[in-house]
Amino acid sequence: MSQPSLTLPTPGQQAGRNRRLLEILGAAAIAATFIFLVLTQPADIAGGLGSVSALVALGGFLLGAVLLIVGVLPTLPTATVVLMPVALVLNIVLGQLMGSTGLPFYLDAIGTVLIAVLAGPAAGAATGALSSIVWSFINPTVLPFAAGAALIGFLAGTAARYGLFRRFYLAPVAGFVTGIVAGVVSAPIAAFVFGGTAGAGTGAIVSAFRAMGDTLLAAITKQALISDPMDKAIVFTIAALLVYALPRRTTFQFPFVRRYNVLAGKEPAKRNA
Amino acid sequence: MAPRLNPLTTLTAAAAVLVITTAASSWAVSLTVAAGAALLAAVTGAARRVLLGAGVILAPFWLSLLVMHGLFFPEGRTVLASWGPARITAEGLGFAVDMGLRTSAFVLVLLLFSFSVRVPELVAALAAFRLPPQFGYVLASTLMLAPIIAARLEKVRQAQESRGLVVGKGFGNRLAAVRLQMVPLVLGLVHDAGVRAQALDARGFRRTGPRTTYTQVRDSEAQRGFRILAALLAAAAVAVRVAASLSGGGQA
């Protein structure tokens, strides 16, 4: 996998280039959609439902997420692909387990962050997007948030790549920053596709900002900036705790962890090194 | 339903209906689509599951919308009642009903699709559509793993309880209990995944090229035609909406 090829270029390399293109197109679709939504929102929200914005938000974000998945998935080693379903179920099960403690957070990205730390930004982004798509089989309202979930996975992987998970106190900081970005990107979806948020607590915060005369997008963005950074800081901390609880034999199986020295501590001794 | 439809046909139909509903953006259309989906669910015998699933999602959503827009809608002009900073406006209530009905249609149509589709058939159809086979694997594996993992969590809990875990009232106590269940669960799952990866690799999971599938998915000329027609209708609806919004000076 990590050894350089000794043979002539094969058609596989052309395919690899095509996949790279798909990844870039996916990221571009997500970025363009967000910029369009932010630029056009003032005219739309006063005009009623904002149907064009809803269509653009749904279409652009979903297209970007699907392109990312199709581009990234075939490049991942089997060990990572097999871990993905586990991560997706963890997103749901651990979220529910946490819900039983009565904490006011959603914590539905723990599995995504776990994969991102072990397998890198691309794998994290694909896991986030897939998580929303698979979860939508049970709860369709999470489907439009696929791009935001992909972004969380990507940022978590990038944080791991630059060693933010090597120092324990840096993981929540990375989570906090990720939460800010993810909240700002997800707010237009909540505003234009659903016209609000589902939770009682988040709804109350949005109502408070609306009462002060904010536009809907501004109110939901401010609410996201209150809830999301805290939530993601906790998620990153839990993911870091879990990664360090895993045996090193397991974590150092992942090429990403070995290559970028993601975790503190030494690689377990190799037999014939 | 004697001849089962191709999953791609139902998926295309669901997507087209959603695009047209969003483009139409009128409460009447949304209500018709939501009622139609509920009726179709009743005909196919999935009514209980679809309506129960939709109710769990939609009830808090409607409540939140009605409170949020019903009481606080600064753009509203027709004030029906007001006390303090909260005022009920006709525009706010209208907006809440519009959005609520549109989301209801969205949820009902997608739940009808996901509860009526057979996952192995969908995976086979998607693989024929040249999506990477890993996508099908993750989709099918997650939906099948969920009950297994839930059972495993139950086992971990029982094991820890037999070793003296008592979930008390205090917050720290609960957090410790969550940790005692989460760490063994995740450790076991990651270990299992490693074993599964070796087994899959030994069977050529990463090989590219055509694959044989044991699932036969029916398809017909009529269904292929219907899919193209549905896609064209959805595209037309979007085009009409965009044209109307451009000519209407940004009024969407």
GROMACS .gro file of C-alpha atoms in nm, chain A residues 14 32 50 63 69 102 160 186 211 218 223 228 249:
model
   13
   14GLN     CA    1  -0.575   0.733  -1.443
   32ALA     CA    2  -2.019   2.720  -0.403
   50GLY     CA    3  -3.723   3.065  -0.016
   63LEU     CA    4  -2.426   1.650  -0.482
   69ILE     CA    5  -1.810   0.959  -0.122
  102GLY     CA    6  -2.960   1.413   3.031
  160ALA     CA    7  -0.509   1.479   1.364
  186SER     CA    8  -2.514   2.389   0.858
  211ALA     CA    9  -3.741   3.836   1.919
  218ALA     CA   10  -2.876   3.513   1.142
  223GLN     CA   11  -2.777   2.957   1.786
  228ASP     CA   12  -2.198   2.353   1.810
  249ARG     CA   13  -0.132  -0.264   1.841
   0.00000   0.00000   0.00000
